[in-house]
Every structure is written in structure tokens, then in C-alpha cells.
Amino acid sequence: MEEIFKLEYHPVDTAPRRLRILLLPGEDDIHRVTEQLTDGAWEEIDRDRIEYFEYSDE
């Protein structure tokens, strides 16, 4: 798993969260994972697949 991007943020009145963009081995799509800090450990709360397209003629 390759981490392309990570953003940690602290919403008002909720636990800290982070957003990670991941490239998984053997896959062409990118995954967006949202995690929340719970009892000192990051817990996944949402995951989406982002389709990745290359435009070689542009």
C-alpha cells in the first residue's frame, strides 16, 4: 500500500480525523480512506474507490 496523500484535521466537538489517499498493490484505482482517532488508535470509518484514468494524448 502506497500512501499518496494524508490530511489530519480536528473538527469542533468531535474526535480528530484524517483523510488518506492510497494506491493498493495490483490495483489501478485509488482509494480514499477516512479514519477517526478512537482511544489512541486510528479507526476506519469510510472508504471510497476513485477511478483513475490517464489521458496520454493531452
PDB file of N, H, CA, C and O in Angstrom:
ATOM      1  N   MET A   1       0.850  -1.162   0.000  1.00  0.00           N
ATOM      2  CA  MET A   1       0.000   0.000   0.000  1.00  0.00           C
ATOM      3  C   MET A   1       0.901   1.232   0.000  1.00  0.00           C
ATOM      4  O   MET A   1       1.797   1.361   0.834  1.00  0.00           O
ATOM      5  N   GLU A   2       0.654   2.116  -0.930  1.00  0.00           N
ATOM      6  H   GLU A   2      -0.074   2.011  -1.608  1.00  0.00           H
ATOM      7  CA  GLU A   2       1.416   3.363  -1.026  1.00  0.00           C
ATOM      8  C   GLU A   2       0.509   4.522  -0.650  1.00  0.00           C
ATOM      9  O   GLU A   2      -0.571   4.679  -1.219  1.00  0.00           O
ATOM     10  N   GLU A   3       0.939   5.325   0.297  1.00  0.00           N
ATOM     11  H   GLU A   3       1.817   5.197   0.759  1.00  0.00           H
ATOM     12  CA  GLU A   3       0.173   6.495   0.713  1.00  0.00           C
ATOM     13  C   GLU A   3       0.575   7.662  -0.183  1.00  0.00           C
ATOM     14  O   GLU A   3       1.735   8.076  -0.195  1.00  0.00           O
ATOM     15  N   ILE A   4      -0.398   8.189  -0.935  1.00  0.00           N
ATOM     16  H   ILE A   4      -1.340   7.853  -0.924  1.00  0.00           H
ATOM     17  CA  ILE A   4      -0.146   9.290  -1.854  1.00  0.00           C
ATOM     18  C   ILE A   4      -0.295  10.625  -1.140  1.00  0.00           C
ATOM     19  O   ILE A   4       0.456  11.564  -1.404  1.00  0.00           O
ATOM     20  N   PHE A   5      -1.274  10.710  -0.229  1.00  0.00           N
ATOM     21  H   PHE A   5      -1.884   9.947  -0.015  1.00  0.00           H
ATOM     22  CA  PHE A   5      -1.592  11.972   0.440  1.00  0.00           C
ATOM     23  C   PHE A   5      -2.232  11.674   1.787  1.00  0.00           C
ATOM     24  O   PHE A   5      -2.970  10.699   1.928  1.00  0.00           O
ATOM     25  N   LYS A   6      -1.945  12.522   2.788  1.00  0.00           N
ATOM     26  H   LYS A   6      -1.345  13.314   2.674  1.00  0.00           H
ATOM     27  CA  LYS A   6      -2.588  12.378   4.103  1.00  0.00           C
ATOM     28  C   LYS A   6      -2.872  13.772   4.654  1.00  0.00           C
ATOM     29  O   LYS A   6      -2.013  14.652   4.616  1.00  0.00           O
ATOM     30  N   LEU A   7      -4.087  13.961   5.167  1.00  0.00           N
ATOM     31  H   LEU A   7      -4.785  13.246   5.198  1.00  0.00           H
ATOM     32  CA  LEU A   7      -4.505  15.218   5.786  1.00  0.00           C
ATOM     33  C   LEU A   7      -5.160  14.892   7.114  1.00  0.00           C
ATOM     34  O   LEU A   7      -6.142  14.150   7.159  1.00  0.00           O
ATOM     35  N   GLU A   8      -4.627  15.438   8.195  1.00  0.00           N
ATOM     36  H   GLU A   8      -3.830  16.040   8.159  1.00  0.00           H
ATOM     37  CA  GLU A   8      -5.237  15.273   9.519  1.00  0.00           C
ATOM     38  C   GLU A   8      -5.941  16.569   9.884  1.00  0.00           C
ATOM     39  O   GLU A   8      -5.414  17.658   9.659  1.00  0.00           O
ATOM     40  N   TYR A   9      -7.133  16.442  10.447  1.00  0.00           N
ATOM     41  H   TYR A   9      -7.561  15.556  10.629  1.00  0.00           H
ATOM     42  CA  TYR A   9      -7.885  17.634  10.839  1.00  0.00           C
ATOM     43  C   TYR A   9      -8.635  17.366  12.136  1.00  0.00           C
ATOM     44  O   TYR A   9      -8.868  16.217  12.511  1.00  0.00           O
ATOM     45  N   HIS A  10      -9.008  18.444  12.812  1.00  0.00           N
ATOM     46  H   HIS A  10      -8.819  19.378  12.508  1.00  0.00           H
ATOM     47  CA  HIS A  10      -9.634  18.355  14.134  1.00  0.00           C
ATOM     48  C   HIS A  10     -10.959  19.133  14.116  1.00  0.00           C
ATOM     49  O   HIS A  10     -10.988  20.325  14.425  1.00  0.00           O
ATOM     50  N   PRO A  11     -12.059  18.445  13.750  1.00  0.00           N
ATOM     51  CA  PRO A  11     -13.365  19.106  13.737  1.00  0.00           C
ATOM     52  C   PRO A  11     -13.771  19.545  15.155  1.00  0.00           C
ATOM     53  O   PRO A  11     -13.371  18.935  16.147  1.00  0.00           O
ATOM     54  N   VAL A  12     -14.555  20.591  15.220  1.00  0.00           N
ATOM     55  H   VAL A  12     -14.880  21.086  14.415  1.00  0.00           H
ATOM     56  CA  VAL A  12     -15.056  21.078  16.504  1.00  0.00           C
ATOM     57  C   VAL A  12     -16.035  20.052  17.079  1.00  0.00           C
ATOM     58  O   VAL A  12     -16.919  19.574  16.367  1.00  0.00           O
ATOM     59  N   ASP A  13     -15.884  19.716  18.344  1.00  0.00           N
ATOM     60  H   ASP A  13     -15.166  20.104  18.922  1.00  0.00           H
ATOM     61  CA  ASP A  13     -16.782  18.822  19.079  1.00  0.00           C
ATOM     62  C   ASP A  13     -16.756  17.361  18.630  1.00  0.00           C
ATOM     63  O   ASP A  13     -17.673  16.615  18.973  1.00  0.00           O
ATOM     64  N   THR A  14     -15.744  16.923  17.878  1.00  0.00           N
ATOM     65  H   THR A  14     -14.999  17.529  17.600  1.00  0.00           H
ATOM     66  CA  THR A  14     -15.614  15.506  17.534  1.00  0.00           C
ATOM     67  C   THR A  14     -14.141  15.107  17.618  1.00  0.00           C
ATOM     68  O   THR A  14     -13.260  15.954  17.764  1.00  0.00           O
ATOM     69  N   ALA A  15     -13.897  13.824  17.524  1.00  0.00           N
ATOM     70  H   ALA A  15     -14.612  13.135  17.405  1.00  0.00           H
ATOM     71  CA  ALA A  15     -12.533  13.299  17.592  1.00  0.00           C
ATOM     72  C   ALA A  15     -11.736  13.707  16.346  1.00  0.00           C
ATOM     73  O   ALA A  15     -12.324  13.951  15.293  1.00  0.00           O
ATOM     74  N   PRO A  16     -10.410  13.783  16.455  1.00  0.00           N
ATOM     75  CA  PRO A  16      -9.580  14.083  15.283  1.00  0.00           C
ATOM     76  C   PRO A  16      -9.807  13.049  14.179  1.00  0.00           C
ATOM     77  O   PRO A  16     -10.080  11.879  14.444  1.00  0.00           O
ATOM     78  N   ARG A  17      -9.689  13.510  12.954  1.00  0.00           N
ATOM     79  H   ARG A  17      -9.467  14.461  12.739  1.00  0.00           H
ATOM     80  CA  ARG A  17      -9.869  12.637  11.793  1.00  0.00           C
ATOM     81  C   ARG A  17      -8.706  12.827  10.838  1.00  0.00           C
ATOM     82  O   ARG A  17      -7.982  13.821  10.900  1.00  0.00           O
ATOM     83  N   ARG A  18      -8.542  11.853   9.951  1.00  0.00           N
ATOM     84  H   ARG A  18      -9.131  11.045   9.901  1.00  0.00           H
ATOM     85  CA  ARG A  18      -7.574  12.016   8.875  1.00  0.00           C
ATOM     86  C   ARG A  18      -8.137  11.422   7.600  1.00  0.00           C
ATOM     87  O   ARG A  18      -8.922  10.474   7.624  1.00  0.00           O
ATOM     88  N   LEU A  19      -7.723  11.992   6.507  1.00  0.00           N
ATOM     89  H   LEU A  19      -7.085  12.762   6.488  1.00  0.00           H
ATOM     90  CA  LEU A  19      -8.118  11.570   5.172  1.00  0.00           C
ATOM     91  C   LEU A  19      -6.850  11.087   4.477  1.00  0.00           C
ATOM     92  O   LEU A  19      -5.869  11.824   4.383  1.00  0.00           O
ATOM     93  N   ARG A  20      -6.875   9.842   3.990  1.00  0.00           N
ATOM     94  H   ARG A  20      -7.672   9.244   4.067  1.00  0.00           H
ATOM     95  CA  ARG A  20      -5.709   9.302   3.293  1.00  0.00           C
ATOM     96  C   ARG A  20      -6.108   8.874   1.880  1.00  0.00           C
ATOM     97  O   ARG A  20      -7.186   8.321   1.661  1.00  0.00           O
ATOM     98  N   ILE A  21      -5.219   9.142   0.935  1.00  0.00           N
ATOM     99  H   ILE A  21      -4.343   9.592   1.113  1.00  0.00           H
ATOM    100  CA  ILE A  21      -5.384   8.695  -0.442  1.00  0.00           C
ATOM    101  C   ILE A  21      -4.349   7.600  -0.659  1.00  0.00           C
ATOM    102  O   ILE A  21      -3.150   7.841  -0.515  1.00  0.00           O
ATOM    103  N   LEU A  22      -4.810   6.383  -1.010  1.00  0.00           N
ATOM    104  H   LEU A  22      -5.783   6.187  -1.127  1.00  0.00           H
ATOM    105  CA  LEU A  22      -3.940   5.215  -1.077  1.00  0.00           C
ATOM    106  C   LEU A  22      -3.970   4.565  -2.450  1.00  0.00           C
ATOM    107  O   LEU A  22      -5.000   4.548  -3.123  1.00  0.00           O
ATOM    108  N   LEU A  23      -2.828   4.032  -2.855  1.00  0.00           N
ATOM    109  H   LEU A  23      -1.991   4.046  -2.308  1.00  0.00           H
ATOM    110  CA  LEU A  23      -2.724   3.195  -4.048  1.00  0.00           C
ATOM    111  C   LEU A  23      -2.369   1.799  -3.559  1.00  0.00           C
ATOM    112  O   LEU A  23      -1.300   1.592  -2.986  1.00  0.00           O
ATOM    113  N   LEU A  24      -3.264   0.843  -3.785  1.00  0.00           N
ATOM    114  H   LEU A  24      -4.132   1.011  -4.251  1.00  0.00           H
ATOM    115  CA  LEU A  24      -3.058  -0.523  -3.317  1.00  0.00           C
ATOM    116  C   LEU A  24      -2.330  -1.344  -4.378  1.00  0.00           C
ATOM    117  O   LEU A  24      -2.569  -1.153  -5.571  1.00  0.00           O
ATOM    118  N   PRO A  25      -1.453  -2.248  -3.971  1.00  0.00           N
ATOM    119  CA  PRO A  25      -0.701  -3.070  -4.931  1.00  0.00           C
ATOM    120  C   PRO A  25      -1.633  -3.880  -5.834  1.00  0.00           C
ATOM    121  O   PRO A  25      -2.607  -4.472  -5.369  1.00  0.00           O
ATOM    122  N   GLY A  26      -1.324  -3.897  -7.114  1.00  0.00           N
ATOM    123  H   GLY A  26      -0.533  -3.416  -7.492  1.00  0.00           H
ATOM    124  CA  GLY A  26      -2.101  -4.687  -8.064  1.00  0.00           C
ATOM    125  C   GLY A  26      -3.401  -4.054  -8.503  1.00  0.00           C
ATOM    126  O   GLY A  26      -4.167  -4.689  -9.227  1.00  0.00           O
ATOM    127  N   GLU A  27      -3.685  -2.813  -8.090  1.00  0.00           N
ATOM    128  H   GLU A  27      -3.062  -2.297  -7.502  1.00  0.00           H
ATOM    129  CA  GLU A  27      -4.929  -2.140  -8.486  1.00  0.00           C
ATOM    130  C   GLU A  27      -4.606  -0.847  -9.226  1.00  0.00           C
ATOM    131  O   GLU A  27      -3.599  -0.193  -8.955  1.00  0.00           O
ATOM    132  N   ASP A  28      -5.477  -0.492 -10.164  1.00  0.00           N
ATOM    133  H   ASP A  28      -6.295  -1.022 -10.384  1.00  0.00           H
ATOM    134  CA  ASP A  28      -5.300   0.747 -10.912  1.00  0.00           C
ATOM    135  C   ASP A  28      -6.049   1.908 -10.274  1.00  0.00           C
ATOM    136  O   ASP A  28      -5.733   3.068 -10.535  1.00  0.00           O
ATOM    137  N   ASP A  29      -7.041   1.605  -9.437  1.00  0.00           N
ATOM    138  H   ASP A  29      -7.297   0.663  -9.224  1.00  0.00           H
ATOM    139  CA  ASP A  29      -7.843   2.660  -8.823  1.00  0.00           C
ATOM    140  C   ASP A  29      -7.193   3.156  -7.542  1.00  0.00           C
ATOM    141  O   ASP A  29      -6.355   2.473  -6.954  1.00  0.00           O
ATOM    142  N   ILE A  30      -7.579   4.325  -7.122  1.00  0.00           N
ATOM    143  H   ILE A  30      -8.260   4.880  -7.599  1.00  0.00           H
ATOM    144  CA  ILE A  30      -7.075   4.961  -5.905  1.00  0.00           C
ATOM    145  C   ILE A  30      -8.176   4.860  -4.849  1.00  0.00           C
ATOM    146  O   ILE A  30      -9.358   4.926  -5.186  1.00  0.00           O
ATOM    147  N   HIS A  31      -7.806   4.701  -3.586  1.00  0.00           N
ATOM    148  H   HIS A  31      -6.845   4.647  -3.313  1.00  0.00           H
ATOM    149  CA  HIS A  31      -8.773   4.601  -2.501  1.00  0.00           C
ATOM    150  C   HIS A  31      -8.668   5.829  -1.596  1.00  0.00           C
ATOM    151  O   HIS A  31      -7.574   6.257  -1.226  1.00  0.00           O
ATOM    152  N   ARG A  32      -9.840   6.387  -1.248  1.00  0.00           N
ATOM    153  H   ARG A  32     -10.728   6.040  -1.548  1.00  0.00           H
ATOM    154  CA  ARG A  32      -9.913   7.481  -0.280  1.00  0.00           C
ATOM    155  C   ARG A  32     -10.428   6.877   1.023  1.00  0.00           C
ATOM    156  O   ARG A  32     -11.529   6.327   1.068  1.00  0.00           O
ATOM    157  N   VAL A  33      -9.628   6.981   2.077  1.00  0.00           N
ATOM    158  H   VAL A  33      -8.734   7.428   2.040  1.00  0.00           H
ATOM    159  CA  VAL A  33      -9.974   6.378   3.361  1.00  0.00           C
ATOM    160  C   VAL A  33     -10.087   7.479   4.410  1.00  0.00           C
ATOM    161  O   VAL A  33      -9.177   8.293   4.562  1.00  0.00           O
ATOM    162  N   THR A  34     -11.207   7.503   5.132  1.00  0.00           N
ATOM    163  H   THR A  34     -11.947   6.842   5.008  1.00  0.00           H
ATOM    164  CA  THR A  34     -11.394   8.436   6.239  1.00  0.00           C
ATOM    165  C   THR A  34     -11.287   7.649   7.531  1.00  0.00           C
ATOM    166  O   THR A  34     -11.927   6.609   7.690  1.00  0.00           O
ATOM    167  N   GLU A  35     -10.469   8.153   8.461  1.00  0.00           N
ATOM    168  H   GLU A  35      -9.949   8.998   8.332  1.00  0.00           H
ATOM    169  CA  GLU A  35     -10.250   7.479   9.736  1.00  0.00           C
ATOM    170  C   GLU A  35     -10.480   8.456  10.877  1.00  0.00           C
ATOM    171  O   GLU A  35     -10.320   9.666  10.714  1.00  0.00           O
ATOM    172  N   GLN A  36     -10.853   7.927  12.023  1.00  0.00           N
ATOM    173  H   GLN A  36     -10.983   6.945  12.156  1.00  0.00           H
ATOM    174  CA  GLN A  36     -11.096   8.734  13.220  1.00  0.00           C
ATOM    175  C   GLN A  36     -10.256   8.187  14.363  1.00  0.00           C
ATOM    176  O   GLN A  36     -10.139   6.973  14.531  1.00  0.00           O
ATOM    177  N   LEU A  37      -9.672   9.086  15.148  1.00  0.00           N
ATOM    178  H   LEU A  37      -9.768  10.072  15.012  1.00  0.00           H
ATOM    179  CA  LEU A  37      -8.858   8.677  16.286  1.00  0.00           C
ATOM    180  C   LEU A  37      -9.778   8.294  17.447  1.00  0.00           C
ATOM    181  O   LEU A  37     -10.509   9.128  17.981  1.00  0.00           O
ATOM    182  N   THR A  38      -9.725   7.012  17.826  1.00  0.00           N
ATOM    183  H   THR A  38      -9.131   6.335  17.393  1.00  0.00           H
ATOM    184  CA  THR A  38     -10.562   6.481  18.889  1.00  0.00           C
ATOM    185  C   THR A  38      -9.682   5.737  19.888  1.00  0.00           C
ATOM    186  O   THR A  38      -9.036   4.752  19.531  1.00  0.00           O
ATOM    187  N   ASP A  39      -9.653   6.198  21.125  1.00  0.00           N
ATOM    188  H   ASP A  39     -10.178   6.999  21.414  1.00  0.00           H
ATOM    189  CA  ASP A  39      -8.854   5.569  22.182  1.00  0.00           C
ATOM    190  C   ASP A  39      -7.389   5.386  21.772  1.00  0.00           C
ATOM    191  O   ASP A  39      -6.783   4.354  22.060  1.00  0.00           O
ATOM    192  N   GLY A  40      -6.827   6.395  21.099  1.00  0.00           N
ATOM    193  H   GLY A  40      -7.320   7.233  20.865  1.00  0.00           H
ATOM    194  CA  GLY A  40      -5.415   6.381  20.733  1.00  0.00           C
ATOM    195  C   GLY A  40      -5.061   5.608  19.478  1.00  0.00           C
ATOM    196  O   GLY A  40      -3.884   5.518  19.130  1.00  0.00           O
ATOM    197  N   ALA A  41      -6.053   5.043  18.783  1.00  0.00           N
ATOM    198  H   ALA A  41      -7.010   5.116  19.066  1.00  0.00           H
ATOM    199  CA  ALA A  41      -5.796   4.292  17.552  1.00  0.00           C
ATOM    200  C   ALA A  41      -6.700   4.811  16.436  1.00  0.00           C
ATOM    201  O   ALA A  41      -7.841   5.199  16.684  1.00  0.00           O
ATOM    202  N   TRP A  42      -6.179   4.814  15.197  1.00  0.00           N
ATOM    203  H   TRP A  42      -5.252   4.498  14.996  1.00  0.00           H
ATOM    204  CA  TRP A  42      -6.960   5.258  14.054  1.00  0.00           C
ATOM    205  C   TRP A  42      -7.895   4.138  13.609  1.00  0.00           C
ATOM    206  O   TRP A  42      -7.466   3.006  13.388  1.00  0.00           O
ATOM    207  N   GLU A  43      -9.188   4.474  13.480  1.00  0.00           N
ATOM    208  H   GLU A  43      -9.536   5.394  13.660  1.00  0.00           H
ATOM    209  CA  GLU A  43     -10.220   3.519  13.101  1.00  0.00           C
ATOM    210  C   GLU A  43     -10.853   3.968  11.784  1.00  0.00           C
ATOM    211  O   GLU A  43     -11.272   5.119  11.662  1.00  0.00           O
ATOM    212  N   GLU A  44     -10.926   3.073  10.801  1.00  0.00           N
ATOM    213  H   GLU A  44     -10.586   2.138  10.900  1.00  0.00           H
ATOM    214  CA  GLU A  44     -11.510   3.411   9.509  1.00  0.00           C
ATOM    215  C   GLU A  44     -13.018   3.607   9.658  1.00  0.00           C
ATOM    216  O   GLU A  44     -13.706   2.756  10.221  1.00  0.00           O
ATOM    217  N   ILE A  45     -13.532   4.739   9.149  1.00  0.00           N
ATOM    218  H   ILE A  45     -12.973   5.431   8.692  1.00  0.00           H
ATOM    219  CA  ILE A  45     -14.969   4.997   9.221  1.00  0.00           C
ATOM    220  C   ILE A  45     -15.618   5.098   7.841  1.00  0.00           C
ATOM    221  O   ILE A  45     -16.841   5.024   7.727  1.00  0.00           O
ATOM    222  N   ASP A  46     -14.803   5.267   6.784  1.00  0.00           N
ATOM    223  H   ASP A  46     -13.809   5.327   6.877  1.00  0.00           H
ATOM    224  CA  ASP A  46     -15.360   5.361   5.432  1.00  0.00           C
ATOM    225  C   ASP A  46     -14.257   5.057   4.421  1.00  0.00           C
ATOM    226  O   ASP A  46     -13.090   5.380   4.643  1.00  0.00           O
ATOM    227  N   ARG A  47     -14.647   4.427   3.300  1.00  0.00           N
ATOM    228  H   ARG A  47     -15.595   4.165   3.120  1.00  0.00           H
ATOM    229  CA  ARG A  47     -13.693   4.139   2.226  1.00  0.00           C
ATOM    230  C   ARG A  47     -14.432   4.243   0.888  1.00  0.00           C
ATOM    231  O   ARG A  47     -15.533   3.714   0.731  1.00  0.00           O
ATOM    232  N   ASP A  48     -13.813   4.930  -0.065  1.00  0.00           N
ATOM    233  H   ASP A  48     -12.919   5.360   0.063  1.00  0.00           H
ATOM    234  CA  ASP A  48     -14.355   5.047  -1.417  1.00  0.00           C
ATOM    235  C   ASP A  48     -13.262   4.710  -2.419  1.00  0.00           C
ATOM    236  O   ASP A  48     -12.078   4.936  -2.167  1.00  0.00           O
ATOM    237  N   ARG A  49     -13.674   4.170  -3.552  1.00  0.00           N
ATOM    238  H   ARG A  49     -14.636   3.987  -3.757  1.00  0.00           H
ATOM    239  CA  ARG A  49     -12.743   3.889  -4.650  1.00  0.00           C
ATOM    240  C   ARG A  49     -12.857   5.019  -5.663  1.00  0.00           C
ATOM    241  O   ARG A  49     -13.959   5.401  -6.057  1.00  0.00           O
ATOM    242  N   ILE A  50     -11.731   5.543  -6.077  1.00  0.00           N
ATOM    243  H   ILE A  50     -10.836   5.233  -5.757  1.00  0.00           H
ATOM    244  CA  ILE A  50     -11.684   6.612  -7.072  1.00  0.00           C
ATOM    245  C   ILE A  50     -11.111   6.012  -8.347  1.00  0.00           C
ATOM    246  O   ILE A  50      -9.983   5.519  -8.355  1.00  0.00           O
ATOM    247  N   GLU A  51     -11.886   6.052  -9.418  1.00  0.00           N
ATOM    248  H   GLU A  51     -12.802   6.452  -9.411  1.00  0.00           H
ATOM    249  CA  GLU A  51     -11.404   5.508 -10.684  1.00  0.00           C
ATOM    250  C   GLU A  51     -10.320   6.424 -11.238  1.00  0.00           C
ATOM    251  O   GLU A  51     -10.456   7.647 -11.235  1.00  0.00           O
ATOM    252  N   TYR A  52      -9.262   5.817 -11.704  1.00  0.00           N
ATOM    253  H   TYR A  52      -9.151   4.823 -11.706  1.00  0.00           H
ATOM    254  CA  TYR A  52      -8.101   6.554 -12.177  1.00  0.00           C
ATOM    255  C   TYR A  52      -7.986   6.401 -13.690  1.00  0.00           C
ATOM    256  O   TYR A  52      -7.956   5.283 -14.204  1.00  0.00           O
ATOM    257  N   PHE A  53      -7.922   7.528 -14.403  1.00  0.00           N
ATOM    258  H   PHE A  53      -7.946   8.436 -13.985  1.00  0.00           H
ATOM    259  CA  PHE A  53      -7.798   7.499 -15.856  1.00  0.00           C
ATOM    260  C   PHE A  53      -6.573   8.309 -16.267  1.00  0.00           C
ATOM    261  O   PHE A  53      -6.291   9.367 -15.705  1.00  0.00           O
ATOM    262  N   GLU A  54      -5.864   7.799 -17.242  1.00  0.00           N
ATOM    263  H   GLU A  54      -6.093   6.939 -17.699  1.00  0.00           H
ATOM    264  CA  GLU A  54      -4.746   8.551 -17.817  1.00  0.00           C
ATOM    265  C   GLU A  54      -5.135   9.000 -19.209  1.00  0.00           C
ATOM    266  O   GLU A  54      -5.731   8.241 -19.972  1.00  0.00           O
ATOM    267  N   TYR A  55      -4.798  10.229 -19.535  1.00  0.00           N
ATOM    268  H   TYR A  55      -4.314  10.846 -18.914  1.00  0.00           H
ATOM    269  CA  TYR A  55      -5.061  10.766 -20.865  1.00  0.00           C
ATOM    270  C   TYR A  55      -3.721  11.001 -21.536  1.00  0.00           C
ATOM    271  O   TYR A  55      -3.100  12.044 -21.332  1.00  0.00           O
ATOM    272  N   SER A  56      -3.273  10.050 -22.329  1.00  0.00           N
ATOM    273  H   SER A  56      -3.778   9.203 -22.495  1.00  0.00           H
ATOM    274  CA  SER A  56      -1.922  10.112 -22.897  1.00  0.00           C
ATOM    275  C   SER A  56      -1.805  11.119 -24.030  1.00  0.00           C
ATOM    276  O   SER A  56      -0.698  11.545 -24.360  1.00  0.00           O
ATOM    277  N   ASP A  57      -2.920  11.509 -24.631  1.00  0.00           N
ATOM    278  H   ASP A  57      -3.820  11.163 -24.362  1.00  0.00           H
ATOM    279  CA  ASP A  57      -2.859  12.443 -25.770  1.00  0.00           C
ATOM    280  C   ASP A  57      -2.900  13.898 -25.356  1.00  0.00           C
ATOM    281  O   ASP A  57      -2.787  14.778 -26.210  1.00  0.00           O
ATOM    282  N   GLU A  58      -3.058  14.179 -24.084  1.00  0.00           N
ATOM    283  H   GLU A  58      -3.149  13.464 -23.390  1.00  0.00           H
ATOM    284  CA  GLU A  58      -3.167  15.580 -23.647  1.00  0.00           C
ATOM    285  C   GLU A  58      -1.833  16.131 -23.232  1.00  0.00           C
ATOM    286  O   GLU A  58      -1.740  17.293 -22.838  1.00  0.00           O
TER     287      GLU A  58
END
